[in-house]
Coordinates of C-alpha atoms and ligand atoms in Angstrom, one line a residue:
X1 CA 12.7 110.3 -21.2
X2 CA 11.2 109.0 -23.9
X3 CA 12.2 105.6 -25.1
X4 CA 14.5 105.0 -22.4
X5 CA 11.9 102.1 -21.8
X6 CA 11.8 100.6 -25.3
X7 CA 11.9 96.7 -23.8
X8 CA 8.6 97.8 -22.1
X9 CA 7.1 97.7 -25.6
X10 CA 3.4 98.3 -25.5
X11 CA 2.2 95.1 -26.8
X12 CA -1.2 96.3 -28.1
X13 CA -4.0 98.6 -28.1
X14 CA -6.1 98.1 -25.3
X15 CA -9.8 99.6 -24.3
X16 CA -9.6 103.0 -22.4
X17 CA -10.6 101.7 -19.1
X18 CA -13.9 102.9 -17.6
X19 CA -12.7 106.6 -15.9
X20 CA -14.7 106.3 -12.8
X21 CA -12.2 103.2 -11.9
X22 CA -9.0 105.2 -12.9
X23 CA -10.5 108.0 -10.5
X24 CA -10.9 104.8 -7.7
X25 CA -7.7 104.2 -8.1
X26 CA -6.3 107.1 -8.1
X27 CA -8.1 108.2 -4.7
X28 CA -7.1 104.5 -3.5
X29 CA -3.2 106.1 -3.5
X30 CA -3.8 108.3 -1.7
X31 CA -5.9 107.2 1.2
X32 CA -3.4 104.4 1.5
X33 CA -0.9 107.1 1.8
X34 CA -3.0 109.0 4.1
X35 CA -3.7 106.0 6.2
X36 CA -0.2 105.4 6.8
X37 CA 0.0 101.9 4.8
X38 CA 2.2 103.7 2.0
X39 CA 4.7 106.0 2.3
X40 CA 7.4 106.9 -0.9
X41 CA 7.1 103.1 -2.0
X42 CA 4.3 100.6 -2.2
X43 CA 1.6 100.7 -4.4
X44 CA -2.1 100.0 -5.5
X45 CA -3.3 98.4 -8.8
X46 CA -7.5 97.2 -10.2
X47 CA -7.5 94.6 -12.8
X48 CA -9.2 96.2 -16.3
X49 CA -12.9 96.6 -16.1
X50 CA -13.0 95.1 -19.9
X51 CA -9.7 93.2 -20.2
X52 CA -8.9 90.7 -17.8
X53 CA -5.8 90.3 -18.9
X54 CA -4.8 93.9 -18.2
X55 CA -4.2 95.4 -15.1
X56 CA -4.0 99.3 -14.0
X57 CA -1.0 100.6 -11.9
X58 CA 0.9 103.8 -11.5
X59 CA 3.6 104.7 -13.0
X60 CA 7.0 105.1 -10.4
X61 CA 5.2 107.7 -8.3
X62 CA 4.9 107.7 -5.0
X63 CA 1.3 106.7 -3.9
X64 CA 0.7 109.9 -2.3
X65 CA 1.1 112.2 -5.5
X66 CA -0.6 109.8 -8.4
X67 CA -2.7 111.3 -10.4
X68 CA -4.8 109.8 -13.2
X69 CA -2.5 110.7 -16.2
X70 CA 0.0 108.3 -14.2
X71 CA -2.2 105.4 -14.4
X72 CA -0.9 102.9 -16.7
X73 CA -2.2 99.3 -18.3
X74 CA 0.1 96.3 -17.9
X75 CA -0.6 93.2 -19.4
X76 CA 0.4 90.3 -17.4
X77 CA 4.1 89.7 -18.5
X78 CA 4.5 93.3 -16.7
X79 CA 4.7 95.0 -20.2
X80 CA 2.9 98.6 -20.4
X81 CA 0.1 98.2 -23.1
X82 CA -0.8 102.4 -22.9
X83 CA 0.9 104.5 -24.0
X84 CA 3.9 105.8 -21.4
X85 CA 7.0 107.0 -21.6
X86 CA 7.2 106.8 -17.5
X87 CA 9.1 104.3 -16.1
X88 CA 7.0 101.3 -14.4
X89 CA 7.5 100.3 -10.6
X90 CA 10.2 97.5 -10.6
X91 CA 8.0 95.1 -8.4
X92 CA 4.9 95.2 -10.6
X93 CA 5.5 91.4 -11.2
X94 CA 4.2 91.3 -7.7
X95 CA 0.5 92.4 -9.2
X96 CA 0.9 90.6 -12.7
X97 CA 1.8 87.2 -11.6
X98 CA -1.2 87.3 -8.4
X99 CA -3.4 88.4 -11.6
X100 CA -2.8 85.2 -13.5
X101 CA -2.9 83.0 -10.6
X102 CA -6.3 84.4 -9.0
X103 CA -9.2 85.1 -11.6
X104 CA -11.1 86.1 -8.6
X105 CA -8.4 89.1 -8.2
X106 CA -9.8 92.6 -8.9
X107 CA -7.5 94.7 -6.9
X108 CA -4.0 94.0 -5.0
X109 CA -1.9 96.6 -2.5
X110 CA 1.6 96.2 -1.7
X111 CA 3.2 98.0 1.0
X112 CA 5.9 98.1 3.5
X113 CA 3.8 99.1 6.3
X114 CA 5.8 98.6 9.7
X115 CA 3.5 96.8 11.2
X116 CA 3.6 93.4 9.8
X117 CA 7.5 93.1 9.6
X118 CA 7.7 91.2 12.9
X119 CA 5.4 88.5 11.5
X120 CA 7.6 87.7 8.6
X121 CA 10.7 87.4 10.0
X122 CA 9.7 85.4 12.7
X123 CA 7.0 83.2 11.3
X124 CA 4.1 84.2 13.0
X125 CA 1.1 85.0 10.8
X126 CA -1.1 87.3 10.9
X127 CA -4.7 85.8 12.7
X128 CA -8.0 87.9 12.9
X129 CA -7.9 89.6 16.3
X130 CA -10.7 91.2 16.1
X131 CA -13.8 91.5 13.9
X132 CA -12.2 94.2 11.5
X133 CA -9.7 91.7 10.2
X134 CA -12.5 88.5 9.5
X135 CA -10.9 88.7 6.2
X136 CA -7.7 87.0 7.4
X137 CA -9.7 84.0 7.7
X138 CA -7.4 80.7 9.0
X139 CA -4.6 83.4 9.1
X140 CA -2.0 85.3 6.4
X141 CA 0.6 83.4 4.1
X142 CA 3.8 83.5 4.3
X143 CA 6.7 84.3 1.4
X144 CA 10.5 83.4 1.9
X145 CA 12.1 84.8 -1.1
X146 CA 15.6 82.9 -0.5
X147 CA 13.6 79.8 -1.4
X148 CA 13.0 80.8 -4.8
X149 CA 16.4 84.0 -5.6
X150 CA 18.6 82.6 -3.1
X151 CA 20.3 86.4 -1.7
X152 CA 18.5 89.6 -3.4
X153 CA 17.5 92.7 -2.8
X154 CA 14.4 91.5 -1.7
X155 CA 12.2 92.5 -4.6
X156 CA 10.1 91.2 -6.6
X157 CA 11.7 92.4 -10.0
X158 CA 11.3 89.6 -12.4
X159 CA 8.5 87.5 -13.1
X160 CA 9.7 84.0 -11.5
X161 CA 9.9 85.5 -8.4
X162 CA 6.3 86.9 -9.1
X163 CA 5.1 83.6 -9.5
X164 CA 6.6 82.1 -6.3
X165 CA 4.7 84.8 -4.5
X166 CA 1.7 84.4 -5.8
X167 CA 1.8 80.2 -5.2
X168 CA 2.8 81.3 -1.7
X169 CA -0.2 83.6 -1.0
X170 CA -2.4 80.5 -2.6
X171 CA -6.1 81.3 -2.1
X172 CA -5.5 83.6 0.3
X173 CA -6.3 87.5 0.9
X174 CA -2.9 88.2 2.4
X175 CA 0.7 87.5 1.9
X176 CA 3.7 87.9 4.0
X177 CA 6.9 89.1 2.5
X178 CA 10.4 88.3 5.0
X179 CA 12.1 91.3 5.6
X180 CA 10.2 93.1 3.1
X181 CA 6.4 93.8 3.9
X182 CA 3.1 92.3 2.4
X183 CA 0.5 92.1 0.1
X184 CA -3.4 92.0 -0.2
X185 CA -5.7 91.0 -2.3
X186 CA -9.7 91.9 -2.8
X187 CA -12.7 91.9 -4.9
X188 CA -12.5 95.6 -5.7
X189 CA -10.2 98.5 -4.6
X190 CA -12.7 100.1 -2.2
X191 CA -12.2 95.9 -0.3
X192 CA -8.6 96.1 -0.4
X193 CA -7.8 99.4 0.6
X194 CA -9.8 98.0 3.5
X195 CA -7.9 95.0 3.9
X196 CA -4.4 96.7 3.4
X197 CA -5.2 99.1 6.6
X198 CA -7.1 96.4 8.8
X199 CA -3.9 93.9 8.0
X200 CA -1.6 97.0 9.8
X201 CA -4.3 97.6 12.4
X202 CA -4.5 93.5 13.4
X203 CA -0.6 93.6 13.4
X204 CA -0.5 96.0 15.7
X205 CA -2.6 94.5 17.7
X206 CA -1.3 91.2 17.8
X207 CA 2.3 91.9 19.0
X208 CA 0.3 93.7 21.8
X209 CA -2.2 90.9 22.2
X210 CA 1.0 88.3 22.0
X211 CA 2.9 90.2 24.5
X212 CA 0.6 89.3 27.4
X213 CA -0.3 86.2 26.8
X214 CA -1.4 83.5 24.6
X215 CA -4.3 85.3 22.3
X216 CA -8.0 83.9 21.4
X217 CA -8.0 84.5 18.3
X218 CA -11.6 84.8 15.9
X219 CA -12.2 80.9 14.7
X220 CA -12.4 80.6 11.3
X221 CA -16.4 80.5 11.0
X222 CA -16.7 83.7 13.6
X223 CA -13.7 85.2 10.6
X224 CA -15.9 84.3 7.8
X225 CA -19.1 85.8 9.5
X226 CA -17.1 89.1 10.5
X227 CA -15.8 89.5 6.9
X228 CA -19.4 89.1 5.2
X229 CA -20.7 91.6 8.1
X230 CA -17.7 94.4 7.0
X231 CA -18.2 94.2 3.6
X232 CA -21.1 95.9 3.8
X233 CA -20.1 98.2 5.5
X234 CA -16.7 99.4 3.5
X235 CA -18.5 102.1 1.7
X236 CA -18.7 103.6 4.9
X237 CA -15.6 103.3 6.0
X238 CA -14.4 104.2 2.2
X239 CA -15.9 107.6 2.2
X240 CA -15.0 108.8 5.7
X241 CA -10.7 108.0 4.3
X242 CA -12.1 109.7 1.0
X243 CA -13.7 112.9 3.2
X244 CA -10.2 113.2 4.9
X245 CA -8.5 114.0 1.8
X246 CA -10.4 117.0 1.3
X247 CA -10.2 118.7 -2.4
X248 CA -7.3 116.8 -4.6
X249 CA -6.2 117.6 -8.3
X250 CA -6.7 113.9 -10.0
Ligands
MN1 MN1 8.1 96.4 -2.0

């Protein structure tokens, strides 16, 4: 309905983002729904190719039917700056505030994926089980929400809460939410699409790894080298998840 969104006022013209990245994305939402990571909820954002203070993000679609006419640019208060009369995902402070704290930020998924739920509500973090996952590093952070909102419905809907999640994941590629799910960060879409399914992967692994006994984990430096070694390779991976989707209106 047009104008039902007036306070989302869009702030100011800004550049058409390059097409072949509102494509990547696009095709990013629905591999991560193919994939399992996404299902009605969760979602998938690239910073602007020519405005870094400008991000790209669906509009409240579910990741599996996005298509590039939903693609909207946010600047990073969370205000559309494109021209939409859709209305915006409620937690897309969760992308604008990890924006503004991490410069090195080019892409960011957040999903519910089942996974990783045991892991923040009982602490653990996630560690690199195997050499897919390198890109956890010295492990995931962790978010409690009741720190910052005291009881909520768990969401990130306003930009203070935004900013506590992004000072929890610090400078690293994944986040923890309790009772909610995570978040992951990467250098470009193609990276974190990677690192969203990997994160779900290790998870499940872990609890099964935990279950019978205590786990030797990836150090650090054997992380670091497994990381650089997969990025290479994510193209590869990228266009095997892309294959699967077979011919899709965009
Ligand atoms: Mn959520």
């Amino acid at each position: 309905m047009p104008g039902l969104f007036s306070s989302y006022p869009v702030a100011m013209p800004v550049a058409t983002p390059n097409p072949t990245l509102v494509e990547t994305l696009v095709i990013a939402n629905r591999i991560l729904y193919d994939q399992g990571i996404v299902d009605g909820l969760g979602h998938a954002s690239v910073r602007h190719d020519s405005a870094p203070g400008v991000f790209l993000l669906s509009c409240n679609r579910a990741p599996g039917l996005v298509v590039r006419s939903d693609i909207v640019c946010y600047d990073l208060d969370g205000n559309a700056v494109s021209e939409t009369v859709e209305r915006p995902y409620l937690e897309r402070f969760i992308h604008s505030e990890i924006y503004r704290a991490r410069p090195d930020v080019v892409a960011v998924v957040h999903s519910h994926s089942a996974g990783v739920i045991p892991f923040g509500v009982t602490g653990h973090r996630l560690r690199p089980i195997f050499h897919m996952a390198g890109f956890l590093g010295s492990g995931s952070a962790q978010f409690e929400i009741r720190d910052t909102g005291g009881d909520t419905d768990m969401l990130i809907r306003n930009p203070a809460l935004g900013v506590a999640l992004a000072q929890a994941l610090g400078p690293q590629t994944c986040v923890l939410m309790r009772g909610h799910g995570s978040t992951v960060v990467g250098g470009s879409i193609e990276q974190v699409v990677y690192r969203a399914i990997y994160a779900e992967t290790n998870a499940r692994l872990q609890i099964q790894a935990m279950a019978m006994g205590p786990v030797n984990y990836l150090t650090e430096q054997e992380a670091q080298l497994a990381a650089a070694a997969n990025d290479g390779q994510i193209g590869r991976s990228w266009n095997l998840w892309r294959q699967r989707l077979g011919e899709i209106a965009i």
